[in-house]
């Protein structure tokens, strides 16, 4: 089947997928946890966590991932960072998605 065989609004370009699931991105989660462990203030730790989450969400939106899947992947990524913070004995630990929501609009506004 060719794209010209379908009505204009029915055809969509194929979506890209993330080849490495968020819960398995332990190296990146460890890097963020180390930044949070070295943070001098809660604001500095929050900035490191927020920056990592914002770039992760932007990468998935650019790839065309559905919003519900982005939320699921972000929750897995947050849990991975949380676990790494605990293993690094970080003073600043992120709030897990089950306890507080992290919703960003495409334009970056909270």
PDB file of N, CA and C in Angstrom:
ATOM      1  N   UNK A   1       0.847  -1.172   0.000  1.00  0.00           N
ATOM      2  CA  UNK A   1       0.000   0.000   0.000  1.00  0.00           C
ATOM      3  C   UNK A   1       0.890   1.232   0.000  1.00  0.00           C
ATOM      4  N   UNK A   2       0.606   2.139  -0.858  1.00  0.00           N
ATOM      5  CA  UNK A   2       1.354   3.385  -0.953  1.00  0.00           C
ATOM      6  C   UNK A   2       0.597   4.486  -0.239  1.00  0.00           C
ATOM      7  N   UNK A   3       1.324   5.538   0.133  1.00  0.00           N
ATOM      8  CA  UNK A   3       0.671   6.649   0.824  1.00  0.00           C
ATOM      9  C   UNK A   3      -0.331   7.354  -0.083  1.00  0.00           C
ATOM     10  N   UNK A   4      -0.136   7.285  -1.392  1.00  0.00           N
ATOM     11  CA  UNK A   4      -1.081   7.934  -2.308  1.00  0.00           C
ATOM     12  C   UNK A   4      -2.408   7.181  -2.391  1.00  0.00           C
ATOM     13  N   UNK A   5      -2.446   5.928  -1.922  1.00  0.00           N
ATOM     14  CA  UNK A   5      -3.681   5.142  -1.923  1.00  0.00           C
ATOM     15  C   UNK A   5      -4.619   5.525  -0.786  1.00  0.00           C
ATOM     16  N   UNK A   6      -4.117   6.245   0.192  1.00  0.00           N
ATOM     17  CA  UNK A   6      -4.916   6.622   1.355  1.00  0.00           C
ATOM     18  C   UNK A   6      -5.374   8.069   1.242  1.00  0.00           C
ATOM     19  N   UNK A   7      -6.509   8.399   1.865  1.00  0.00           N
ATOM     20  CA  UNK A   7      -6.925   9.802   1.904  1.00  0.00           C
ATOM     21  C   UNK A   7      -5.859  10.655   2.591  1.00  0.00           C
ATOM     22  N   UNK A   8      -5.814  11.897   2.242  1.00  0.00           N
ATOM     23  CA  UNK A   8      -4.777  12.809   2.731  1.00  0.00           C
ATOM     24  C   UNK A   8      -4.659  12.823   4.250  1.00  0.00           C
ATOM     25  N   UNK A   9      -5.761  12.865   4.960  1.00  0.00           N
ATOM     26  CA  UNK A   9      -5.710  12.983   6.416  1.00  0.00           C
ATOM     27  C   UNK A   9      -5.553  11.640   7.121  1.00  0.00           C
ATOM     28  N   UNK A  10      -5.695  10.536   6.430  1.00  0.00           N
ATOM     29  CA  UNK A  10      -5.548   9.223   7.047  1.00  0.00           C
ATOM     30  C   UNK A  10      -4.079   8.802   7.131  1.00  0.00           C
ATOM     31  N   UNK A  11      -3.268   9.249   6.192  1.00  0.00           N
ATOM     32  CA  UNK A  11      -1.861   8.840   6.180  1.00  0.00           C
ATOM     33  C   UNK A  11      -1.045   9.715   7.115  1.00  0.00           C
ATOM     34  N   UNK A  12      -0.212   9.086   7.902  1.00  0.00           N
ATOM     35  CA  UNK A  12       0.715   9.803   8.777  1.00  0.00           C
ATOM     36  C   UNK A  12       2.082   9.195   8.593  1.00  0.00           C
ATOM     37  N   UNK A  13       3.119  10.011   8.697  1.00  0.00           N
ATOM     38  CA  UNK A  13       4.459   9.443   8.579  1.00  0.00           C
ATOM     39  C   UNK A  13       4.722   8.495   9.743  1.00  0.00           C
ATOM     40  N   UNK A  14       5.549   7.493   9.539  1.00  0.00           N
ATOM     41  CA  UNK A  14       5.833   6.569  10.638  1.00  0.00           C
ATOM     42  C   UNK A  14       6.466   7.288  11.817  1.00  0.00           C
ATOM     43  N   UNK A  15       6.093   6.873  13.004  1.00  0.00           N
ATOM     44  CA  UNK A  15       6.648   7.480  14.218  1.00  0.00           C
ATOM     45  C   UNK A  15       7.941   6.779  14.588  1.00  0.00           C
ATOM     46  N   UNK A  16       8.849   7.569  15.139  1.00  0.00           N
ATOM     47  CA  UNK A  16      10.085   6.993  15.628  1.00  0.00           C
ATOM     48  C   UNK A  16       9.836   6.438  17.022  1.00  0.00           C
ATOM     49  N   UNK A  17      10.554   5.430  17.379  1.00  0.00           N
ATOM     50  CA  UNK A  17      10.429   4.865  18.708  1.00  0.00           C
ATOM     51  C   UNK A  17      11.728   5.049  19.459  1.00  0.00           C
ATOM     52  N   UNK A  18      11.625   5.040  20.762  1.00  0.00           N
ATOM     53  CA  UNK A  18      12.808   5.135  21.590  1.00  0.00           C
ATOM     54  C   UNK A  18      13.364   3.727  21.725  1.00  0.00           C
ATOM     55  N   UNK A  19      14.581   3.495  21.258  1.00  0.00           N
ATOM     56  CA  UNK A  19      15.099   2.134  21.280  1.00  0.00           C
ATOM     57  C   UNK A  19      15.536   1.658  22.663  1.00  0.00           C
ATOM     58  N   UNK A  20      15.669   2.560  23.602  1.00  0.00           N
ATOM     59  CA  UNK A  20      16.153   2.209  24.925  1.00  0.00           C
ATOM     60  C   UNK A  20      15.156   2.735  25.948  1.00  0.00           C
ATOM     61  N   UNK A  21      14.412   1.871  26.641  1.00  0.00           N
ATOM     62  CA  UNK A  21      13.369   2.339  27.558  1.00  0.00           C
ATOM     63  C   UNK A  21      13.929   3.179  28.709  1.00  0.00           C
ATOM     64  N   UNK A  22      13.134   4.104  29.191  1.00  0.00           N
ATOM     65  CA  UNK A  22      13.566   5.047  30.225  1.00  0.00           C
ATOM     66  C   UNK A  22      14.024   4.348  31.495  1.00  0.00           C
ATOM     67  N   UNK A  23      13.342   3.296  31.899  1.00  0.00           N
ATOM     68  CA  UNK A  23      13.713   2.624  33.147  1.00  0.00           C
ATOM     69  C   UNK A  23      15.077   1.959  33.047  1.00  0.00           C
ATOM     70  N   UNK A  24      15.573   1.767  31.815  1.00  0.00           N
ATOM     71  CA  UNK A  24      16.879   1.147  31.613  1.00  0.00           C
ATOM     72  C   UNK A  24      17.997   2.169  31.386  1.00  0.00           C
ATOM     73  N   UNK A  25      17.670   3.431  31.425  1.00  0.00           N
ATOM     74  CA  UNK A  25      18.680   4.471  31.202  1.00  0.00           C
ATOM     75  C   UNK A  25      19.390   4.789  32.518  1.00  0.00           C
ATOM     76  N   UNK A  26      19.979   3.773  33.092  1.00  0.00           N
ATOM     77  CA  UNK A  26      20.594   3.875  34.410  1.00  0.00           C
ATOM     78  C   UNK A  26      21.792   4.825  34.398  1.00  0.00           C
ATOM     79  N   UNK A  27      22.566   4.814  33.333  1.00  0.00           N
ATOM     80  CA  UNK A  27      23.729   5.703  33.256  1.00  0.00           C
ATOM     81  C   UNK A  27      23.332   7.165  33.337  1.00  0.00           C
ATOM     82  N   UNK A  28      22.303   7.538  32.594  1.00  0.00           N
ATOM     83  CA  UNK A  28      21.827   8.921  32.637  1.00  0.00           C
ATOM     84  C   UNK A  28      21.213   9.242  33.998  1.00  0.00           C
ATOM     85  N   UNK A  29      20.455   8.300  34.530  1.00  0.00           N
ATOM     86  CA  UNK A  29      19.847   8.496  35.851  1.00  0.00           C
ATOM     87  C   UNK A  29      20.932   8.663  36.916  1.00  0.00           C
ATOM     88  N   UNK A  30      22.013   7.891  36.821  1.00  0.00           N
ATOM     89  CA  UNK A  30      23.112   7.999  37.781  1.00  0.00           C
ATOM     90  C   UNK A  30      23.798   9.362  37.673  1.00  0.00           C
ATOM     91  N   UNK A  31      23.958   9.840  36.447  1.00  0.00           N
ATOM     92  CA  UNK A  31      24.579  11.156  36.233  1.00  0.00           C
ATOM     93  C   UNK A  31      23.754  12.262  36.888  1.00  0.00           C
ATOM     94  N   UNK A  32      22.440  12.208  36.706  1.00  0.00           N
ATOM     95  CA  UNK A  32      21.552  13.199  37.322  1.00  0.00           C
ATOM     96  C   UNK A  32      21.592  13.061  38.845  1.00  0.00           C
ATOM     97  N   UNK A  33      21.598  11.827  39.345  1.00  0.00           N
ATOM     98  CA  UNK A  33      21.651  11.595  40.792  1.00  0.00           C
ATOM     99  C   UNK A  33      22.948  12.139  41.385  1.00  0.00           C
ATOM    100  N   UNK A  34      24.058  11.975  40.685  1.00  0.00           N
ATOM    101  CA  UNK A  34      25.328  12.520  41.169  1.00  0.00           C
ATOM    102  C   UNK A  34      25.288  14.038  41.214  1.00  0.00           C
ATOM    103  N   UNK A  35      24.667  14.658  40.214  1.00  0.00           N
ATOM    104  CA  UNK A  35      24.515  16.111  40.226  1.00  0.00           C
ATOM    105  C   UNK A  35      23.665  16.548  41.411  1.00  0.00           C
ATOM    106  N   UNK A  36      22.611  15.774  41.690  1.00  0.00           N
ATOM    107  CA  UNK A  36      21.750  16.110  42.814  1.00  0.00           C
ATOM    108  C   UNK A  36      22.474  15.883  44.137  1.00  0.00           C
ATOM    109  N   UNK A  37      23.323  14.856  44.202  1.00  0.00           N
ATOM    110  CA  UNK A  37      24.074  14.587  45.429  1.00  0.00           C
ATOM    111  C   UNK A  37      25.090  15.685  45.709  1.00  0.00           C
ATOM    112  N   UNK A  38      25.643  16.270  44.660  1.00  0.00           N
ATOM    113  CA  UNK A  38      26.645  17.329  44.814  1.00  0.00           C
ATOM    114  C   UNK A  38      26.025  18.711  44.968  1.00  0.00           C
ATOM    115  N   UNK A  39      24.715  18.806  44.803  1.00  0.00           N
ATOM    116  CA  UNK A  39      24.036  20.099  44.885  1.00  0.00           C
ATOM    117  C   UNK A  39      24.173  20.690  46.284  1.00  0.00           C
ATOM    118  N   UNK A  40      24.361  21.994  46.327  1.00  0.00           N
ATOM    119  CA  UNK A  40      24.507  22.689  47.609  1.00  0.00           C
ATOM    120  C   UNK A  40      23.157  23.114  48.186  1.00  0.00           C
ATOM    121  N   UNK A  41      22.161  23.261  47.307  1.00  0.00           N
ATOM    122  CA  UNK A  41      20.837  23.691  47.753  1.00  0.00           C
ATOM    123  C   UNK A  41      19.762  22.850  47.069  1.00  0.00           C
ATOM    124  N   UNK A  42      18.567  22.916  47.621  1.00  0.00           N
ATOM    125  CA  UNK A  42      17.419  22.228  47.016  1.00  0.00           C
ATOM    126  C   UNK A  42      17.147  22.787  45.623  1.00  0.00           C
ATOM    127  N   UNK A  43      17.284  24.096  45.440  1.00  0.00           N
ATOM    128  CA  UNK A  43      17.040  24.699  44.126  1.00  0.00           C
ATOM    129  C   UNK A  43      18.016  24.172  43.080  1.00  0.00           C
ATOM    130  N   UNK A  44      19.264  24.002  43.450  1.00  0.00           N
ATOM    131  CA  UNK A  44      20.265  23.482  42.524  1.00  0.00           C
ATOM    132  C   UNK A  44      19.942  22.033  42.144  1.00  0.00           C
ATOM    133  N   UNK A  45      19.528  21.243  43.119  1.00  0.00           N
ATOM    134  CA  UNK A  45      19.159  19.851  42.847  1.00  0.00           C
ATOM    135  C   UNK A  45      17.909  19.786  41.968  1.00  0.00           C
ATOM    136  N   UNK A  46      16.939  20.616  42.264  1.00  0.00           N
ATOM    137  CA  UNK A  46      15.712  20.655  41.466  1.00  0.00           C
ATOM    138  C   UNK A  46      16.012  21.066  40.036  1.00  0.00           C
ATOM    139  N   UNK A  47      16.924  22.004  39.866  1.00  0.00           N
ATOM    140  CA  UNK A  47      17.301  22.463  38.531  1.00  0.00           C
ATOM    141  C   UNK A  47      17.897  21.307  37.723  1.00  0.00           C
ATOM    142  N   UNK A  48      18.791  20.517  38.324  1.00  0.00           N
ATOM    143  CA  UNK A  48      19.412  19.392  37.622  1.00  0.00           C
ATOM    144  C   UNK A  48      18.348  18.367  37.216  1.00  0.00           C
ATOM    145  N   UNK A  49      17.428  18.077  38.124  1.00  0.00           N
ATOM    146  CA  UNK A  49      16.363  17.111  37.851  1.00  0.00           C
ATOM    147  C   UNK A  49      15.411  17.628  36.762  1.00  0.00           C
ATOM    148  N   UNK A  50      14.994  18.864  36.889  1.00  0.00           N
ATOM    149  CA  UNK A  50      14.062  19.451  35.929  1.00  0.00           C
ATOM    150  C   UNK A  50      14.675  19.539  34.539  1.00  0.00           C
ATOM    151  N   UNK A  51      15.944  19.927  34.473  1.00  0.00           N
ATOM    152  CA  UNK A  51      16.628  20.024  33.179  1.00  0.00           C
ATOM    153  C   UNK A  51      16.684  18.656  32.506  1.00  0.00           C
ATOM    154  N   UNK A  52      16.995  17.607  33.254  1.00  0.00           N
ATOM    155  CA  UNK A  52      17.051  16.250  32.693  1.00  0.00           C
ATOM    156  C   UNK A  52      15.677  15.816  32.192  1.00  0.00           C
ATOM    157  N   UNK A  53      14.638  16.082  32.975  1.00  0.00           N
ATOM    158  CA  UNK A  53      13.278  15.689  32.576  1.00  0.00           C
ATOM    159  C   UNK A  53      12.804  16.479  31.365  1.00  0.00           C
ATOM    160  N   UNK A  54      13.081  17.783  31.341  1.00  0.00           N
ATOM    161  CA  UNK A  54      12.667  18.615  30.206  1.00  0.00           C
ATOM    162  C   UNK A  54      13.322  18.154  28.905  1.00  0.00           C
ATOM    163  N   UNK A  55      14.621  17.848  28.959  1.00  0.00           N
ATOM    164  CA  UNK A  55      15.302  17.414  27.739  1.00  0.00           C
ATOM    165  C   UNK A  55      14.810  16.029  27.308  1.00  0.00           C
ATOM    166  N   UNK A  56      14.511  15.177  28.276  1.00  0.00           N
ATOM    167  CA  UNK A  56      13.980  13.841  27.979  1.00  0.00           C
ATOM    168  C   UNK A  56      12.622  13.952  27.291  1.00  0.00           C
ATOM    169  N   UNK A  57      11.744  14.801  27.818  1.00  0.00           N
ATOM    170  CA  UNK A  57      10.413  15.000  27.231  1.00  0.00           C
ATOM    171  C   UNK A  57      10.534  15.625  25.842  1.00  0.00           C
ATOM    172  N   UNK A  58      11.408  16.606  25.685  1.00  0.00           N
ATOM    173  CA  UNK A  58      11.587  17.257  24.382  1.00  0.00           C
ATOM    174  C   UNK A  58      12.073  16.266  23.337  1.00  0.00           C
ATOM    175  N   UNK A  59      12.984  15.378  23.723  1.00  0.00           N
ATOM    176  CA  UNK A  59      13.496  14.366  22.808  1.00  0.00           C
ATOM    177  C   UNK A  59      12.366  13.447  22.341  1.00  0.00           C
ATOM    178  N   UNK A  60      11.503  13.034  23.263  1.00  0.00           N
ATOM    179  CA  UNK A  60      10.408  12.140  22.888  1.00  0.00           C
ATOM    180  C   UNK A  60       9.367  12.858  22.039  1.00  0.00           C
ATOM    181  N   UNK A  61       9.072  14.113  22.340  1.00  0.00           N
ATOM    182  CA  UNK A  61       8.105  14.864  21.523  1.00  0.00           C
ATOM    183  C   UNK A  61       8.638  15.043  20.112  1.00  0.00           C
ATOM    184  N   UNK A  62       9.917  15.322  20.007  1.00  0.00           N
ATOM    185  CA  UNK A  62      10.521  15.494  18.688  1.00  0.00           C
ATOM    186  C   UNK A  62      10.450  14.198  17.886  1.00  0.00           C
ATOM    187  N   UNK A  63      10.538  13.066  18.561  1.00  0.00           N
ATOM    188  CA  UNK A  63      10.457  11.767  17.897  1.00  0.00           C
ATOM    189  C   UNK A  63       9.022  11.385  17.548  1.00  0.00           C
ATOM    190  N   UNK A  64       8.036  12.154  18.033  1.00  0.00           N
ATOM    191  CA  UNK A  64       6.637  11.881  17.710  1.00  0.00           C
ATOM    192  C   UNK A  64       5.982  10.857  18.615  1.00  0.00           C
ATOM    193  N   UNK A  65       6.509  10.687  19.813  1.00  0.00           N
ATOM    194  CA  UNK A  65       5.935   9.736  20.765  1.00  0.00           C
ATOM    195  C   UNK A  65       4.633  10.316  21.317  1.00  0.00           C
ATOM    196  N   UNK A  66       3.641   9.464  21.501  1.00  0.00           N
ATOM    197  CA  UNK A  66       2.340   9.887  22.028  1.00  0.00           C
ATOM    198  C   UNK A  66       2.481  10.397  23.465  1.00  0.00           C
ATOM    199  N   UNK A  67       1.659  11.368  23.831  1.00  0.00           N
ATOM    200  CA  UNK A  67       1.753  12.008  25.149  1.00  0.00           C
ATOM    201  C   UNK A  67       1.584  11.008  26.297  1.00  0.00           C
ATOM    202  N   UNK A  68       0.676  10.053  26.161  1.00  0.00           N
ATOM    203  CA  UNK A  68       0.484   9.085  27.250  1.00  0.00           C
ATOM    204  C   UNK A  68       1.740   8.228  27.431  1.00  0.00           C
ATOM    205  N   UNK A  69       2.427   7.930  26.338  1.00  0.00           N
ATOM    206  CA  UNK A  69       3.669   7.156  26.436  1.00  0.00           C
ATOM    207  C   UNK A  69       4.795   8.012  27.017  1.00  0.00           C
ATOM    208  N   UNK A  70       4.799   9.297  26.699  1.00  0.00           N
ATOM    209  CA  UNK A  70       5.795  10.204  27.281  1.00  0.00           C
ATOM    210  C   UNK A  70       5.638  10.240  28.795  1.00  0.00           C
ATOM    211  N   UNK A  71       4.402  10.333  29.259  1.00  0.00           N
ATOM    212  CA  UNK A  71       4.152  10.364  30.704  1.00  0.00           C
ATOM    213  C   UNK A  71       4.630   9.072  31.370  1.00  0.00           C
ATOM    214  N   UNK A  72       4.381   7.950  30.715  1.00  0.00           N
ATOM    215  CA  UNK A  72       4.801   6.665  31.272  1.00  0.00           C
ATOM    216  C   UNK A  72       6.324   6.559  31.311  1.00  0.00           C
ATOM    217  N   UNK A  73       6.966   6.953  30.229  1.00  0.00           N
ATOM    218  CA  UNK A  73       8.427   6.907  30.171  1.00  0.00           C
ATOM    219  C   UNK A  73       9.048   7.878  31.178  1.00  0.00           C
ATOM    220  N   UNK A  74       8.444   9.048  31.335  1.00  0.00           N
ATOM    221  CA  UNK A  74       8.954  10.028  32.295  1.00  0.00           C
ATOM    222  C   UNK A  74       8.825   9.505  33.725  1.00  0.00           C
ATOM    223  N   UNK A  75       7.730   8.816  34.019  1.00  0.00           N
ATOM    224  CA  UNK A  75       7.562   8.227  35.348  1.00  0.00           C
ATOM    225  C   UNK A  75       8.633   7.162  35.597  1.00  0.00           C
ATOM    226  N   UNK A  76       8.925   6.340  34.594  1.00  0.00           N
ATOM    227  CA  UNK A  76       9.976   5.333  34.729  1.00  0.00           C
ATOM    228  C   UNK A  76      11.342   5.983  34.919  1.00  0.00           C
ATOM    229  N   UNK A  77      11.603   7.050  34.174  1.00  0.00           N
ATOM    230  CA  UNK A  77      12.874   7.770  34.276  1.00  0.00           C
ATOM    231  C   UNK A  77      13.013   8.402  35.660  1.00  0.00           C
ATOM    232  N   UNK A  78      11.941   8.976  36.177  1.00  0.00           N
ATOM    233  CA  UNK A  78      11.962   9.579  37.511  1.00  0.00           C
ATOM    234  C   UNK A  78      12.233   8.534  38.588  1.00  0.00           C
ATOM    235  N   UNK A  79      11.619   7.359  38.444  1.00  0.00           N
ATOM    236  CA  UNK A  79      11.882   6.281  39.402  1.00  0.00           C
ATOM    237  C   UNK A  79      13.330   5.816  39.331  1.00  0.00           C
ATOM    238  N   UNK A  80      13.907   5.782  38.137  1.00  0.00           N
ATOM    239  CA  UNK A  80      15.311   5.395  37.990  1.00  0.00           C
ATOM    240  C   UNK A  80      16.224   6.421  38.672  1.00  0.00           C
ATOM    241  N   UNK A  81      15.924   7.711  38.499  1.00  0.00           N
ATOM    242  CA  UNK A  81      16.711   8.761  39.159  1.00  0.00           C
ATOM    243  C   UNK A  81      16.556   8.649  40.673  1.00  0.00           C
ATOM    244  N   UNK A  82      15.337   8.428  41.129  1.00  0.00           N
ATOM    245  CA  UNK A  82      15.068   8.284  42.558  1.00  0.00           C
ATOM    246  C   UNK A  82      15.899   7.144  43.158  1.00  0.00           C
ATOM    247  N   UNK A  83      15.900   5.998  42.479  1.00  0.00           N
ATOM    248  CA  UNK A  83      16.674   4.856  42.958  1.00  0.00           C
ATOM    249  C   UNK A  83      18.163   5.137  42.997  1.00  0.00           C
ATOM    250  N   UNK A  84      18.649   5.831  41.996  1.00  0.00           N
ATOM    251  CA  UNK A  84      20.069   6.187  41.972  1.00  0.00           C
ATOM    252  C   UNK A  84      20.410   7.211  43.059  1.00  0.00           C
ATOM    253  N   UNK A  85      19.496   8.120  43.331  1.00  0.00           N
ATOM    254  CA  UNK A  85      19.710   9.092  44.420  1.00  0.00           C
ATOM    255  C   UNK A  85      19.824   8.364  45.754  1.00  0.00           C
ATOM    256  N   UNK A  86      18.987   7.360  45.961  1.00  0.00           N
ATOM    257  CA  UNK A  86      19.051   6.594  47.207  1.00  0.00           C
ATOM    258  C   UNK A  86      20.370   5.843  47.310  1.00  0.00           C
ATOM    259  N   UNK A  87      20.822   5.262  46.204  1.00  0.00           N
ATOM    260  CA  UNK A  87      22.084   4.515  46.259  1.00  0.00           C
ATOM    261  C   UNK A  87      23.298   5.426  46.409  1.00  0.00           C
ATOM    262  N   UNK A  88      23.176   6.681  45.968  1.00  0.00           N
ATOM    263  CA  UNK A  88      24.258   7.658  46.117  1.00  0.00           C
ATOM    264  C   UNK A  88      24.161   8.413  47.444  1.00  0.00           C
ATOM    265  N   UNK A  89      23.134   8.128  48.219  1.00  0.00           N
ATOM    266  CA  UNK A  89      22.876   8.817  49.491  1.00  0.00           C
ATOM    267  C   UNK A  89      22.782  10.329  49.296  1.00  0.00           C
ATOM    268  N   UNK A  90      22.075  10.719  48.242  1.00  0.00           N
ATOM    269  CA  UNK A  90      21.907  12.137  47.932  1.00  0.00           C
ATOM    270  C   UNK A  90      21.003  12.798  48.968  1.00  0.00           C
ATOM    271  N   UNK A  91      21.375  14.005  49.337  1.00  0.00           N
ATOM    272  CA  UNK A  91      20.559  14.759  50.291  1.00  0.00           C
ATOM    273  C   UNK A  91      19.247  15.203  49.641  1.00  0.00           C
ATOM    274  N   UNK A  92      19.272  15.426  48.336  1.00  0.00           N
ATOM    275  CA  UNK A  92      18.093  15.896  47.614  1.00  0.00           C
ATOM    276  C   UNK A  92      17.594  14.762  46.733  1.00  0.00           C
ATOM    277  N   UNK A  93      16.371  14.348  46.943  1.00  0.00           N
ATOM    278  CA  UNK A  93      15.771  13.240  46.203  1.00  0.00           C
ATOM    279  C   UNK A  93      14.508  13.760  45.532  1.00  0.00           C
ATOM    280  N   UNK A  94      14.296  13.432  44.245  1.00  0.00           N
ATOM    281  CA  UNK A  94      13.086  13.925  43.578  1.00  0.00           C
ATOM    282  C   UNK A  94      11.818  13.284  44.138  1.00  0.00           C
ATOM    283  N   UNK A  95      10.722  13.977  44.003  1.00  0.00           N
ATOM    284  CA  UNK A  95       9.423  13.434  44.378  1.00  0.00           C
ATOM    285  C   UNK A  95       8.971  12.516  43.255  1.00  0.00           C
ATOM    286  N   UNK A  96       8.571  11.325  43.606  1.00  0.00           N
ATOM    287  CA  UNK A  96       8.153  10.368  42.588  1.00  0.00           C
ATOM    288  C   UNK A  96       6.848  10.798  41.939  1.00  0.00           C
ATOM    289  N   UNK A  97       6.636  10.401  40.675  1.00  0.00           N
ATOM    290  CA  UNK A  97       5.424  10.795  39.954  1.00  0.00           C
ATOM    291  C   UNK A  97       4.135  10.361  40.641  1.00  0.00           C
ATOM    292  N   UNK A  98       4.188   9.294  41.457  1.00  0.00           N
ATOM    293  CA  UNK A  98       2.982   8.850  42.152  1.00  0.00           C
ATOM    294  C   UNK A  98       2.558   9.864  43.215  1.00  0.00           C
ATOM    295  N   UNK A  99       3.503  10.667  43.688  1.00  0.00           N
ATOM    296  CA  UNK A  99       3.228  11.617  44.758  1.00  0.00           C
ATOM    297  C   UNK A  99       2.994  13.043  44.258  1.00  0.00           C
ATOM    298  N   UNK A 100       3.552  13.378  43.133  1.00  0.00           N
ATOM    299  CA  UNK A 100       3.354  14.715  42.552  1.00  0.00           C
ATOM    300  C   UNK A 100       3.459  14.588  41.042  1.00  0.00           C
ATOM    301  N   UNK A 101       2.662  15.354  40.330  1.00  0.00           N
ATOM    302  CA  UNK A 101       2.696  15.238  38.877  1.00  0.00           C
ATOM    303  C   UNK A 101       3.727  16.199  38.293  1.00  0.00           C
ATOM    304  N   UNK A 102       4.279  15.793  37.172  1.00  0.00           N
ATOM    305  CA  UNK A 102       5.219  16.611  36.437  1.00  0.00           C
ATOM    306  C   UNK A 102       4.652  16.738  35.028  1.00  0.00           C
ATOM    307  N   UNK A 103       3.940  17.803  34.795  1.00  0.00           N
ATOM    308  CA  UNK A 103       3.326  18.009  33.473  1.00  0.00           C
ATOM    309  C   UNK A 103       3.893  19.280  32.865  1.00  0.00           C
ATOM    310  N   UNK A 104       4.461  19.135  31.710  1.00  0.00           N
ATOM    311  CA  UNK A 104       4.973  20.292  30.974  1.00  0.00           C
ATOM    312  C   UNK A 104       4.247  20.340  29.628  1.00  0.00           C
ATOM    313  N   UNK A 105       3.880  21.525  29.251  1.00  0.00           N
ATOM    314  CA  UNK A 105       3.278  21.696  27.930  1.00  0.00           C
ATOM    315  C   UNK A 105       4.406  21.765  26.900  1.00  0.00           C
ATOM    316  N   UNK A 106       4.093  21.600  25.639  1.00  0.00           N
ATOM    317  CA  UNK A 106       5.133  21.630  24.601  1.00  0.00           C
ATOM    318  C   UNK A 106       5.934  22.925  24.594  1.00  0.00           C
ATOM    319  N   UNK A 107       5.343  24.034  25.035  1.00  0.00           N
ATOM    320  CA  UNK A 107       6.075  25.296  25.027  1.00  0.00           C
ATOM    321  C   UNK A 107       6.940  25.481  26.265  1.00  0.00           C
ATOM    322  N   UNK A 108       6.946  24.503  27.185  1.00  0.00           N
ATOM    323  CA  UNK A 108       7.805  24.559  28.355  1.00  0.00           C
ATOM    324  C   UNK A 108       7.162  25.169  29.587  1.00  0.00           C
ATOM    325  N   UNK A 109       5.933  25.650  29.455  1.00  0.00           N
ATOM    326  CA  UNK A 109       5.252  26.241  30.611  1.00  0.00           C
ATOM    327  C   UNK A 109       4.754  25.118  31.531  1.00  0.00           C
ATOM    328  N   UNK A 110       4.743  25.384  32.812  1.00  0.00           N
ATOM    329  CA  UNK A 110       4.287  24.367  33.772  1.00  0.00           C
ATOM    330  C   UNK A 110       2.786  24.216  33.734  1.00  0.00           C
TER     331      UNK A 110
END
